[in-house]
Amino acid sequence: LRGRSIIDDDLLEDLEEALIQADVSVGLAVKLTQELAERAEREHVTDPEALADLLRKRVMRMLSQWDTTLHTGTTAPTTFLVLGVNGVGKTTSIAKIAHWYHSAGNKVMMVAADTFRAAAIDQLQVWAERVGCDLVRQQPNADPAAVAFDALQAAKTRGTQLVIIDTAGRLHTKVNLMEELRKINRVVERELGRPADERLLIMDATTGQNGLNQARQFHEAVGVTGIMLTKLDSTAKGGIVLTIADELGIPIKLVGVGEKLHDLQLFSAQEFANSLF
Amino acid sequence: SLTDKLQKAFRHLSSRGKIGPKDVRDGLKEVRLALLEADVSYQVVKDFIREVQDEALGEKVLSGLNPTQQIVGIVHRKLVHLLGDAAVPIKLAAKPPTIIIMAGLQGSGKTTTAGKLARYLTRQGHRVLLVAADVYRPAAIEQLRQVGAQVEVEVFTVPDQSPVEIARASVKHAQAKGYDVVIIDTAGRLQIDQQMMQEVQEIERSFDHTETLLVIDAMTGQDAVNVAEEFGRKLKLDGLILTKLDGDARGGAALSARAVTGVPIKFMGVGEKLDGLEVFHPDRLAQRILG
Ligand SMILES: Nc1nc2c(ncn2[C@@H]2O[C@H](COP(=O)(O)OP(=O)(O)OP(=O)(O)O)[C@@H](O)[C@H]2O)c(=O)[nH]1
Ligand SMILES: Nc1nc2c(ncn2[C@@H]2O[C@H](COP(=O)(O)OP(=O)(O)OP(=O)(O)O)[C@@H](O)[C@H]2O)c(=O)[nH]1
Ligand SMILES: [Mg+2]
Ligand SMILES: [Mg+2]
């Protein structure tokens, strides 16, 4: 399959290597470089930079196929349920999103439904104070679904426009924790009269192939509507989202680029493709 | 599993019975794929496969009866060896207190692991002091306080001081109160953040001897090599701790970090609760990486 007449094998191997080092799955990296080789052969492209550029455009197209806007509810409050494995940046990302909507003049409420982890509620409390928005909380070890329920009731009374629900980090392999998430999702849906407007999966850009398992399991559990990729200010490329796009078609909507409130960006397929390799 | 994949790769050989160098090289392609899928860094995989190839192409395999088993055997053995054949414990200071520094990227599990380590060392008979030196993350100090309370270990904090000052004050406090182990929890930081790397360097250099541990999330991908390399250059790393191994991440980052720093993996985080800490098992991690 290699030994092309005009395309340098080493060059193709370098591009494949670059994709793998960016955490693109091996299978997809091979598929993309083979596709590239065939195209280059057909169109007589031999310049290394031109080849890399073609590959970047291909990546960009793979990631531009969907709508990246955050959904708004038909009736208030618009509700975002935030989920993901441990330590990926859920709580911090909620603060950033709250800050963004609050700064635009919306009445925002954060919900401290991580009732398990040490000081999780305290952490969100600090962020709510910094953002200047509402926070609904109960005591540690309260039932997270009950906290979500109470928050939505309060939101309706207060005329809150956006409710963002923080949940505890959970490994997608833990059956009981995934069931707890399903329950929170069901309670929210029942209380809203429609599914949560966004079920946002937070993923860490430093995550490797396990990210595909995460996306699959969370998607199966609650139907993920969008992904926020955090820590893109690190040296990690987050290439696993390309595999997720290819296999699951879940849109990447937001990006986290730091630990401060303003370190939030809308996902840009072009920017992502250009920094991938 | 890798064995299944290799059996499949060598299936066409059963008619001929004997395998040649080309067959070994084809079999190793499966090993390479398995390691990359397990998140082992590209370059580390390349070096590892070359080493395995040298041995696999040797007389024993080519004339052996079951090439699949032999190759898997060589791979497994070399992997265990590369990971660090046996568990290495925390290095206790000749003159107490032993000062342990938890370092690593944001969200890797430092604070939780500090608590786990405190519990582990307390059960071994040590008097442990936990130190809250993360002054940045909202409620980080409160988090360590609650963790400390759960494992019944004192948490040292000082308001309005820099992490370096807190670290220094904590050791003085430990010496005064007779603690023989101090565990300093630090803020998560990017290895490319010059200022933050300088800060953790300064904490380390404040003392003659420290046990500096790099905490790495088991789901880390190719970036593990960049992170480990830089932390290894800037700090005198003494150990690695791999967290969140209770998930289904293959954990290849452990191999990458170990290969690039030469530092032993000491513990594995295997749960969210504070008893979720195990001493490193190279054999179990090797099996997991190979899938
Ligand atoms: N550099 C960087 N750090 C981030 C980013 N997003 C979050 N963090 C940091 O990652 C760490 C974990 O963030 P959290 O918001 O507590 O993560 P979480 O998913 O809520 O964690 P759990 O609730 O424990 O599962 C914190 O130190 C954050 O400051 C980002 O975009 N860039
Ligand atoms: N399942 C599982 N979760 C873990 C493990 N270790 C830590 N966690 C979880 O991972 C998340 C992050 O842990 P922290 O201890 O806050 O991580 P950290 O490195 O101190 O984070 P920063 O201080 O923000 O850099 C929390 O939800 C922990 O409960 C583990 O071994 N298994
Ligand atoms: Mg959180
Ligand atoms: Mg911490």
XYZ file of C-alpha atoms and ligand atoms in Angstrom:
634
model
C 0.000 0.000 0.000
C 2.916 2.348 0.539
C 5.594 2.566 -2.203
C 3.803 5.393 -4.058
C 5.447 6.645 -7.198
C 5.586 10.327 -6.431
C 4.758 10.627 -2.745
C 7.589 10.206 -0.305
C 6.832 7.313 2.084
C 8.761 8.951 4.875
C 6.659 12.063 4.539
C 3.453 10.084 4.862
C 4.872 8.252 7.846
C 5.796 11.555 9.465
C 2.242 12.816 9.028
C 0.813 9.592 10.440
C 3.203 9.875 13.380
C 2.177 13.500 13.966
C -1.486 12.494 14.113
C -0.809 9.644 16.537
C 1.276 11.914 18.735
C -1.689 14.268 18.809
C -3.762 11.366 20.245
C -5.632 10.620 17.038
C -6.344 6.875 17.099
C -3.952 4.730 15.090
C -6.732 3.384 12.879
C -7.953 6.849 11.987
C -4.416 8.200 11.513
C -3.668 5.381 9.064
C -6.961 5.903 7.247
C -6.395 9.664 6.909
C -2.821 9.354 5.645
C -3.737 6.643 3.149
C -6.595 8.759 1.901
C -4.170 11.682 1.658
C -1.667 9.581 -0.300
C -4.307 8.559 -2.818
C -5.476 12.111 -3.244
C -1.929 13.433 -3.585
C -1.265 10.794 -6.234
C -4.387 11.817 -8.171
C -3.734 15.548 -7.907
C 0.055 15.320 -8.251
C 0.798 17.013 -4.956
C 4.360 16.423 -3.808
C 5.266 19.454 -1.727
C 5.380 18.484 1.982
C 3.724 21.700 3.129
C 0.937 21.315 0.600
C 0.352 17.771 1.800
C 0.219 18.825 5.435
C -2.175 21.568 4.464
C -4.455 19.114 2.651
C -4.504 16.968 5.778
C -5.361 19.923 7.982
C -8.220 20.847 5.656
C -9.479 17.277 5.855
C -9.380 17.397 9.655
C -11.164 20.729 9.587
C -13.945 19.332 7.419
C -14.399 16.392 9.803
C -14.962 18.810 12.637
C -17.086 21.414 10.842
C -19.993 19.169 10.049
C -22.171 20.181 12.944
C -23.819 23.033 14.734
C -21.726 24.170 17.661
C -24.156 26.583 19.219
C -25.383 25.904 22.732
C -29.088 25.139 22.712
C -31.564 27.474 24.344
C -34.690 26.101 25.970
C -38.171 26.795 24.550
C -39.154 27.934 28.028
C -37.026 29.206 30.905
C -34.828 28.058 32.408
C -32.401 26.839 29.742
C -30.693 23.987 31.550
C -27.206 22.566 31.069
C -26.261 19.294 32.744
C -22.472 18.992 33.057
C -20.823 15.584 33.290
C -17.530 13.771 32.864
C -14.850 11.731 34.571
C -12.850 12.910 37.581
C -10.667 15.985 37.429
C -11.338 17.038 33.816
C -12.490 20.564 34.665
C -16.280 20.363 35.066
C -16.605 22.754 38.005
C -14.190 25.309 36.561
C -15.859 25.104 33.147
C -19.261 25.734 34.699
C -17.877 28.884 36.296
C -16.573 30.032 32.906
C -19.867 29.350 31.148
C -21.828 31.041 33.950
C -19.529 34.050 33.724
C -20.039 34.286 29.968
C -23.836 34.244 30.177
C -23.954 36.414 33.287
C -21.743 39.053 31.656
C -24.229 39.127 28.786
C -26.961 40.082 31.234
C -28.583 36.698 31.804
C -29.854 35.544 35.195
C -27.717 32.485 35.880
C -27.913 29.804 38.556
C -25.281 27.196 39.364
C -26.342 23.952 41.022
C -23.981 22.160 43.410
C -25.043 18.596 42.647
C -21.630 17.126 43.408
C -22.519 16.205 46.942
C -19.819 13.579 47.248
C -16.307 14.958 46.804
C -14.529 16.830 49.592
C -15.189 20.595 49.333
C -16.895 20.291 45.929
C -19.765 22.481 47.101
C -17.342 24.994 48.647
C -15.444 25.157 45.369
C -18.556 26.000 43.358
C -19.607 28.489 46.043
C -16.371 30.428 45.566
C -16.940 30.518 41.828
C -20.553 31.668 42.206
C -19.357 34.555 44.366
C -16.697 35.501 41.834
C -19.147 35.357 38.937
C -21.857 37.096 40.930
C -24.572 34.586 40.141
C -26.999 32.424 42.074
C -26.056 29.100 43.623
C -28.314 26.330 44.880
C -26.731 23.879 47.281
C -27.675 21.423 49.974
C -25.576 19.571 52.528
C -22.807 17.142 51.550
C -24.088 13.649 50.714
C -27.530 14.922 49.767
C -29.115 13.129 46.813
C -27.796 14.927 43.701
C -31.084 14.393 41.851
C -32.904 16.066 44.744
C -30.549 19.046 44.586
C -31.197 19.346 40.834
C -34.936 19.092 41.403
C -34.943 21.793 44.082
C -32.777 24.031 41.930
C -35.159 23.833 38.974
C -38.105 24.607 41.202
C -36.260 27.622 42.599
C -35.200 28.696 39.100
C -38.776 28.758 37.884
C -39.804 30.870 40.873
C -36.904 33.288 40.527
C -37.155 33.692 36.759
C -33.670 32.262 36.231
C -32.755 32.112 32.564
C -29.881 29.625 32.700
C -29.336 26.761 35.135
C -26.035 24.914 35.057
C -25.805 21.666 37.026
C -22.442 20.480 38.328
C -22.139 16.756 38.945
C -19.476 14.660 40.631
C -16.645 13.262 38.550
C -17.352 9.631 37.762
C -15.523 6.963 35.815
C -17.752 5.732 32.997
C -17.023 2.160 34.042
C -18.771 2.538 37.387
C -22.248 1.171 36.828
C -23.830 2.634 39.975
C -22.411 6.102 39.312
C -23.611 6.049 35.702
C -27.035 5.031 36.960
C -26.943 7.968 39.370
C -26.217 10.262 36.420
C -29.104 8.773 34.463
C -31.358 9.442 37.427
C -30.247 13.085 37.666
C -30.888 13.424 33.922
C -34.354 11.862 34.220
C -35.320 14.106 37.145
C -34.173 17.186 35.198
C -36.082 16.085 32.125
C -39.245 15.454 34.093
C -39.026 18.768 35.888
C -38.312 20.717 32.687
C -40.843 18.881 30.559
C -38.089 18.246 27.996
C -34.533 16.854 28.053
C -31.827 19.127 29.480
C -31.007 21.640 26.731
C -27.359 20.663 26.829
C -25.863 17.499 28.260
C -22.308 18.704 28.158
C -19.482 16.194 28.420
C -16.283 17.737 29.716
C -13.113 16.117 28.424
C -9.494 16.795 29.251
C -7.282 17.458 26.205
C -4.510 15.365 27.777
C -6.708 12.260 27.601
C -5.618 9.514 25.225
C -7.617 6.688 23.694
C -9.720 6.278 26.831
C -11.551 9.425 25.729
C -13.424 7.396 23.132
C -14.693 5.012 25.837
C -15.731 7.974 27.945
C -17.660 9.619 25.137
C -19.339 6.355 24.198
C -20.472 5.487 27.718
C -21.659 8.965 28.657
C -23.428 9.283 25.329
C -25.196 5.997 25.896
C -26.199 7.073 29.399
C -27.637 10.547 28.785
C -27.253 11.409 25.114
C -24.377 13.897 25.042
C -25.271 17.040 23.050
C -21.854 18.611 23.126
C -18.300 18.282 24.342
C -16.149 20.893 26.012
C -12.464 20.157 25.596
C -10.459 21.613 28.494
C -6.775 22.283 29.146
C -5.952 23.055 25.523
C -3.489 25.575 26.924
C -1.324 22.547 27.782
C 0.975 20.756 25.314
C -1.745 18.169 24.652
C -3.523 18.341 21.300
C -6.806 16.628 22.120
C -6.743 14.567 18.916
C -9.072 11.991 20.448
C -11.971 14.319 19.606
C -11.279 13.615 15.942
C -11.856 9.915 16.579
C -14.976 10.800 18.569
C -16.213 12.907 15.645
C -15.504 10.049 13.256
C -17.125 7.322 15.332
C -19.826 9.033 17.370
C -20.539 12.332 15.651
C -20.778 14.254 18.930
C -20.120 17.992 18.370
C -17.283 19.786 20.140
C -18.812 23.079 21.209
C -16.459 24.703 23.683
C -12.811 24.810 24.599
C -11.051 25.579 27.892
C -7.712 27.350 27.664
C -6.775 28.131 31.237
C -7.869 28.323 34.844
C -9.494 31.777 34.832
C -13.105 32.764 34.193
C -12.368 34.242 30.782
C -10.435 31.165 29.575
C -13.369 29.901 27.547
C -13.620 29.801 23.756
C -16.122 28.595 21.214
C -14.742 25.611 19.378
C -13.115 26.517 16.063
C -12.498 23.639 13.672
C -9.944 25.675 11.764
C -7.952 26.622 14.836
C -8.063 23.068 16.104
C -6.881 21.628 12.787
C -4.059 24.131 12.587
C -2.748 23.337 16.062
C -3.188 19.565 15.794
C 0.183 19.027 14.138
C -6.058 -9.696 23.653
C -2.563 -9.428 22.289
C -2.208 -13.211 22.334
C -5.362 -13.548 20.199
C -4.113 -10.950 17.752
C -0.723 -12.628 17.433
C -2.339 -16.053 17.022
C -4.389 -14.608 14.211
C -1.288 -13.007 12.658
C 0.576 -16.312 12.808
C -2.389 -18.470 11.820
C -1.199 -18.920 8.258
C 2.030 -20.364 9.569
C 0.501 -23.448 11.130
C 0.806 -25.225 7.803
C 4.520 -24.530 7.535
C 5.185 -24.768 11.278
C 8.328 -22.690 11.283
C 8.489 -18.882 11.510
C 11.003 -16.582 9.861
C 12.256 -13.056 10.542
C 9.530 -11.507 8.395
C 6.854 -13.293 10.447
C 8.338 -11.981 13.663
C 8.368 -8.471 12.258
C 4.707 -8.825 11.234
C 3.836 -10.080 14.694
C 5.561 -7.100 16.224
C 3.328 -4.798 14.194
C 0.471 -6.160 16.327
C 2.456 -5.444 19.486
C 3.165 -1.912 18.275
C -0.515 -1.362 17.605
C -1.489 -2.705 21.025
C 0.988 -0.378 22.776
C -0.125 2.704 20.817
C -3.749 1.907 21.566
C -2.722 1.662 25.203
C -1.436 5.265 25.024
C 2.254 4.434 25.189
C 4.109 7.317 23.524
C 5.089 6.874 19.888
C 8.837 7.108 20.446
C 8.780 4.858 23.507
C 6.907 2.251 21.447
C 9.460 2.532 18.655
C 12.382 1.972 21.043
C 10.594 -0.843 22.843
C 9.682 -2.728 19.655
C 13.253 -2.486 18.430
C 14.487 -4.081 21.672
C 11.880 -6.820 21.495
C 12.696 -7.428 17.839
C 16.375 -7.957 18.609
C 15.481 -10.667 21.063
C 12.585 -12.133 19.102
C 14.712 -12.549 16.010
C 17.080 -14.612 18.087
C 17.496 -18.333 17.637
C 15.039 -19.391 20.371
C 11.928 -17.916 18.785
C 12.658 -18.829 15.192
C 13.100 -22.474 16.050
C 10.552 -22.521 18.870
C 7.338 -24.502 18.880
C 4.866 -21.749 19.735
C 5.961 -18.382 18.325
C 2.921 -16.562 19.652
C 3.550 -17.592 23.222
C 7.230 -16.905 22.902
C 6.787 -13.416 21.516
C 4.118 -12.517 24.067
C 6.457 -13.866 26.707
C 9.336 -11.696 25.559
C 7.087 -8.632 25.316
C 5.587 -9.183 28.753
C 8.980 -9.782 30.373
C 10.547 -6.723 28.757
C 7.542 -4.610 29.690
C 7.694 -5.671 33.341
C 11.407 -4.952 33.332
C 10.936 -1.530 31.768
C 8.164 -0.646 34.220
C 10.493 -1.504 37.079
C 10.631 -5.166 38.070
C 9.703 -4.661 41.693
C 7.944 -2.125 43.882
C 10.131 0.635 45.321
C 8.927 2.198 48.590
C 8.880 5.800 49.740
C 12.451 6.763 50.576
C 12.433 7.797 54.229
C 14.834 10.551 55.227
C 17.847 9.593 57.338
C 17.031 12.567 59.545
C 13.258 13.115 59.971
C 11.004 14.488 58.829
C 10.712 12.868 55.412
C 9.401 15.609 53.131
C 7.117 14.382 50.352
C 6.122 16.776 47.562
C 3.089 15.994 45.377
C 3.499 17.496 41.888
C 1.671 17.193 38.592
C -0.819 18.570 36.104
C -4.199 19.997 37.023
C -6.749 17.403 38.109
C -4.303 14.463 38.154
C -5.288 13.484 41.713
C -2.610 15.078 43.912
C -4.839 16.246 46.761
C -6.741 12.970 46.981
C -3.518 10.967 46.718
C -1.887 13.086 49.425
C -4.716 11.954 51.705
C -4.326 8.346 50.632
C -0.596 8.465 51.240
C -1.124 10.065 54.640
C -3.461 7.232 55.611
C -1.054 4.597 54.259
C 1.959 5.986 56.114
C -0.025 6.512 59.337
C -0.950 2.834 59.264
C 2.741 2.059 58.916
C 3.330 3.823 62.194
C 4.394 7.273 61.020
C 3.246 10.618 62.410
C 2.141 12.440 59.287
C 1.509 16.122 58.630
C -0.423 17.171 55.526
C 0.430 20.601 54.125
C -1.970 22.715 52.079
C 0.319 24.589 49.695
C -2.202 25.118 46.880
C -3.197 28.734 47.394
C -4.750 29.140 43.963
C -7.565 26.674 43.407
C -10.877 27.709 44.986
C -11.451 25.714 48.195
C -8.252 23.660 47.690
C -7.217 24.230 51.292
C -10.683 23.273 52.477
C -10.523 20.142 50.316
C -7.267 19.025 51.940
C -8.674 19.895 55.378
C -11.646 17.633 54.770
C -9.426 14.894 53.366
C -7.146 15.181 56.403
C -10.124 14.953 58.732
C -11.280 11.799 56.963
C -7.924 10.094 57.531
C -7.387 11.695 60.945
C -4.204 13.495 59.939
C -3.431 17.097 60.880
C -3.457 19.592 58.029
C -1.050 22.513 58.225
C -2.153 25.781 56.678
C -1.087 29.429 56.999
C -3.171 32.246 55.582
C -1.776 34.765 53.108
C 1.573 33.167 52.474
C 3.222 31.857 49.328
C 3.439 28.116 48.746
C 7.213 28.256 49.380
C 6.681 30.025 52.705
C 3.946 27.567 53.685
C 6.200 24.615 52.852
C 9.079 25.987 54.923
C 6.851 26.848 57.858
C 5.263 23.403 57.758
C 8.588 21.617 58.142
C 9.518 23.818 61.096
C 6.145 22.950 62.603
C 6.738 19.256 61.930
C 10.142 19.379 63.596
C 8.700 21.165 66.608
C 5.761 18.785 66.988
C 7.570 15.533 66.216
C 5.981 14.620 62.884
C 8.277 12.315 60.961
C 6.560 12.654 57.572
C 5.394 15.845 55.865
C 3.268 15.583 52.711
C 3.107 18.829 50.755
C 0.146 19.121 48.375
C 0.820 21.623 45.595
C -1.352 23.246 42.949
C -1.804 21.610 39.581
C 0.477 23.199 37.001
C 1.432 22.915 33.330
C 5.036 21.876 32.744
C 5.276 24.783 30.279
C 4.245 27.346 32.898
C 7.644 28.817 33.747
C 6.521 30.669 36.822
C 4.699 27.715 38.340
C 7.557 25.311 37.568
C 9.914 27.751 39.247
C 7.644 27.773 42.289
C 7.642 24.002 42.753
C 11.399 23.992 42.130
C 11.798 26.520 44.900
C 9.723 24.385 47.265
C 11.946 21.399 46.513
C 15.165 23.381 46.897
C 14.104 24.711 50.279
C 15.125 21.392 51.814
C 18.232 19.185 51.710
C 16.224 16.073 50.976
C 12.785 15.593 49.533
C 10.776 12.702 48.135
C 9.253 14.326 45.039
C 6.395 12.412 43.461
C 4.906 13.103 40.031
C 1.189 12.264 39.987
C -0.099 11.199 36.571
C -3.639 10.406 35.474
C -3.806 6.895 33.962
C -5.885 8.190 31.041
C -3.126 10.549 29.871
C -2.247 10.042 26.230
C 0.789 10.875 24.130
C 1.412 14.061 26.111
C 2.696 12.008 29.064
C 6.149 12.040 27.564
C 6.231 15.859 27.404
C 4.958 16.267 30.948
C 7.219 13.647 32.534
C 10.286 14.879 30.683
C 9.919 18.468 31.825
C 8.968 17.663 35.422
C 11.907 15.278 35.441
C 14.242 17.991 34.210
C 13.063 20.694 36.570
C 12.694 18.550 39.699
C 14.626 15.713 41.317
C 11.818 13.216 40.865
C 11.874 10.242 43.200
C 8.712 8.495 42.180
C 5.648 8.358 39.985
C 2.089 7.701 41.073
C -0.483 6.630 38.504
C -4.063 7.527 39.466
C -7.568 6.490 38.382
C -6.498 2.963 37.540
C -9.930 1.801 38.702
C -11.198 2.882 35.285
C -10.510 1.188 31.953
C -7.644 3.375 30.767
C -4.836 1.060 29.680
C -2.256 3.209 31.439
C 0.468 3.361 28.795
C 1.357 6.793 30.151
C 3.066 4.961 33.008
C 5.455 3.303 30.590
C 6.147 6.585 28.808
C 6.807 8.471 32.040
C 8.994 5.715 33.422
C 10.963 5.356 30.183
C 11.602 9.057 29.881
C 12.462 9.830 33.533
C 13.935 6.530 34.723
C 12.034 7.148 37.963
C 10.228 4.251 39.707
C 6.442 3.997 39.778
C 5.650 3.723 43.473
C 1.893 3.688 43.891
C -1.324 3.248 41.981
C -4.516 5.152 42.745
C -7.420 2.749 42.431
C -10.447 4.611 43.709
C -11.974 7.883 44.828
C -12.032 6.911 48.493
C -8.985 7.430 50.651
C -8.260 3.711 51.013
C -7.874 3.459 47.227
C -4.084 3.268 47.119
C -2.005 0.253 46.147
C 1.700 -0.356 46.017
C 2.885 -0.565 42.427
C 2.578 -3.978 40.736
C 4.641 -4.046 37.524
C 3.176 -7.361 36.450
C -0.445 -6.194 36.744
C 0.272 -2.929 34.947
C 2.125 -4.767 32.157
C -0.865 -7.046 31.592
C -3.183 -4.091 31.533
C -1.074 -2.144 29.043
C -0.913 -5.155 26.730
C -4.674 -5.510 26.970
N -4.682 24.673 32.528
C -5.995 24.453 32.624
N -6.474 23.961 33.787
C -7.813 23.776 33.870
C -8.699 24.035 32.794
N -9.955 23.719 33.215
C -9.856 23.310 34.487
N -8.563 23.342 34.892
C -8.007 22.953 36.181
O -8.208 21.568 36.341
C -8.345 21.262 37.732
C -9.612 20.469 37.949
O -10.722 21.313 37.679
P -12.156 21.025 38.301
O -13.050 22.055 37.736
O -12.087 20.895 39.771
O -12.460 19.607 37.663
P -13.706 18.695 37.919
O -13.985 17.948 36.680
O -14.852 19.482 38.448
O -13.151 17.710 39.024
P -13.990 16.688 39.924
O -15.229 17.402 40.339
O -13.104 16.389 41.061
O -14.250 15.511 39.061
C -8.322 22.597 38.468
O -7.011 22.820 38.940
C -8.655 23.601 37.381
O -8.140 24.871 37.631
C -8.142 24.529 31.556
O -8.812 24.789 30.555
N -6.789 24.718 31.550
N -11.801 7.057 40.401
C -10.730 7.679 40.897
N -10.777 8.998 41.095
C -9.686 9.594 41.616
C -8.504 8.905 41.944
N -7.620 9.811 42.426
C -8.227 11.013 42.409
N -9.500 10.884 41.917
C -10.497 11.920 41.678
O -9.968 12.787 40.691
C -10.479 14.109 40.901
C -9.305 15.061 41.008
O -8.608 14.778 42.196
P -7.815 15.905 42.998
O -7.175 15.221 44.142
O -8.698 17.071 43.287
O -6.746 16.292 41.897
P -5.614 17.386 41.994
O -4.440 16.897 41.252
O -5.343 17.740 43.416
O -6.264 18.611 41.237
P -5.687 20.097 41.189
O -5.301 20.470 42.570
O -6.800 20.931 40.660
O -4.531 20.062 40.255
C -11.332 14.026 42.150
O -12.666 13.839 41.735
C -10.828 12.803 42.852
O -11.799 12.186 43.674
C -8.465 7.481 41.697
O -7.485 6.776 41.917
N -9.603 6.936 41.179
Mg -15.969 19.260 40.171
Mg -5.422 19.565 44.349
